[in-house]
XYZ file of C-alpha atoms in Angstrom:
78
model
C 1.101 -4.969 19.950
C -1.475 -2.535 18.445
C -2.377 -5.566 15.976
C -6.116 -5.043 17.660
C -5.901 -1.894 15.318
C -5.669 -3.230 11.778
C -9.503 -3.232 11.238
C -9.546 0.023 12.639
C -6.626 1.517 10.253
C -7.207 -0.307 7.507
C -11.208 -0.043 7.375
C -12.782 0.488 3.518
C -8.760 -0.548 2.400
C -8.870 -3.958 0.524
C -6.158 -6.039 0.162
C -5.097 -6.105 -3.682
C -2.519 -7.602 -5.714
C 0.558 -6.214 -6.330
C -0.706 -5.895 -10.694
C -3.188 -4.231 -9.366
C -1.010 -2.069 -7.572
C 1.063 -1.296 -10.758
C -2.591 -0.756 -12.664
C -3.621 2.015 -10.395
C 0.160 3.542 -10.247
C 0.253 3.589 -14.185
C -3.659 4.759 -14.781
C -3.446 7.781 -11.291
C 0.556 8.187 -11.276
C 2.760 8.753 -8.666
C 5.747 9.492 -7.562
C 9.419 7.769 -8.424
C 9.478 6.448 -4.688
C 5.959 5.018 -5.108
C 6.454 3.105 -8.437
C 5.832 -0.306 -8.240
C 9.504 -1.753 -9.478
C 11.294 0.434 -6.784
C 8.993 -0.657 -4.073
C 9.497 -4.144 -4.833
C 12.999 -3.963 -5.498
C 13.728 -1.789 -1.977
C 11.193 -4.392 -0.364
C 13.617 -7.151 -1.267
C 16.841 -5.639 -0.534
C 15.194 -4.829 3.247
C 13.651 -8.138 3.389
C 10.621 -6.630 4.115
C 6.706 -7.651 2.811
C 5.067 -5.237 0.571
C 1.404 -5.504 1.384
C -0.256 -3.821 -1.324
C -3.845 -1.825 -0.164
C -6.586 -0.427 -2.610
C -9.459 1.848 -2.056
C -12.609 1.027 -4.234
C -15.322 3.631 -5.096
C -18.292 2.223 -7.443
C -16.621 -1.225 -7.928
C -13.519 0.422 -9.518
C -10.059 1.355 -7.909
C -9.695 4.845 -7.286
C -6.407 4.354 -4.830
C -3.475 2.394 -3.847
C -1.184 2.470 -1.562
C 2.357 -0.141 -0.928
C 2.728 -1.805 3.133
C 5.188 -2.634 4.735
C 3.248 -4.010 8.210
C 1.789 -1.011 9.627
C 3.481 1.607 8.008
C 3.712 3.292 4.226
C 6.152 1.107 1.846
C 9.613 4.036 1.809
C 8.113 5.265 4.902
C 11.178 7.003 6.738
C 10.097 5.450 10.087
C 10.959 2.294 8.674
């Protein structure tokens, strides 16, 4: 419904891959919930699409974040 939005919400967020994802998780950290095997392994046992979303500052990723649609991978309104 709010699809109209994306561009919007997701402005200066690229998609990226999801070793890219795991690159910027190893090289910034994170937390256990955010690590890149238990997102994908949740993602699967929901049936859900990770979407994975980096931030780029200077032609290098500085951020990262997991998707599922519009909301945060683990997000607890999903």
């Amino acid at each position: 419904m709010l699809s109209w939005l994306r561009p919007w919400r997701e402005r200066d967020w690229t998609p990226i891959s999801a070793a890219d994802y795991a690159a910027a998780w190893q090289r910034h950290g994170g937390s256990v919930a955010t690590h890149p095997q238990v997102v994908e392994r949740l993602a699967g046992l929901a049936g859900i699409p990770v979407r994975y979303l980096g931030w780029f500052q200077g032609g290098e990723l500085q951020a990262a974040i997991p998707t599922w649609g519009r909301h945060l991978a683990l997000a607890k309104d999903v």
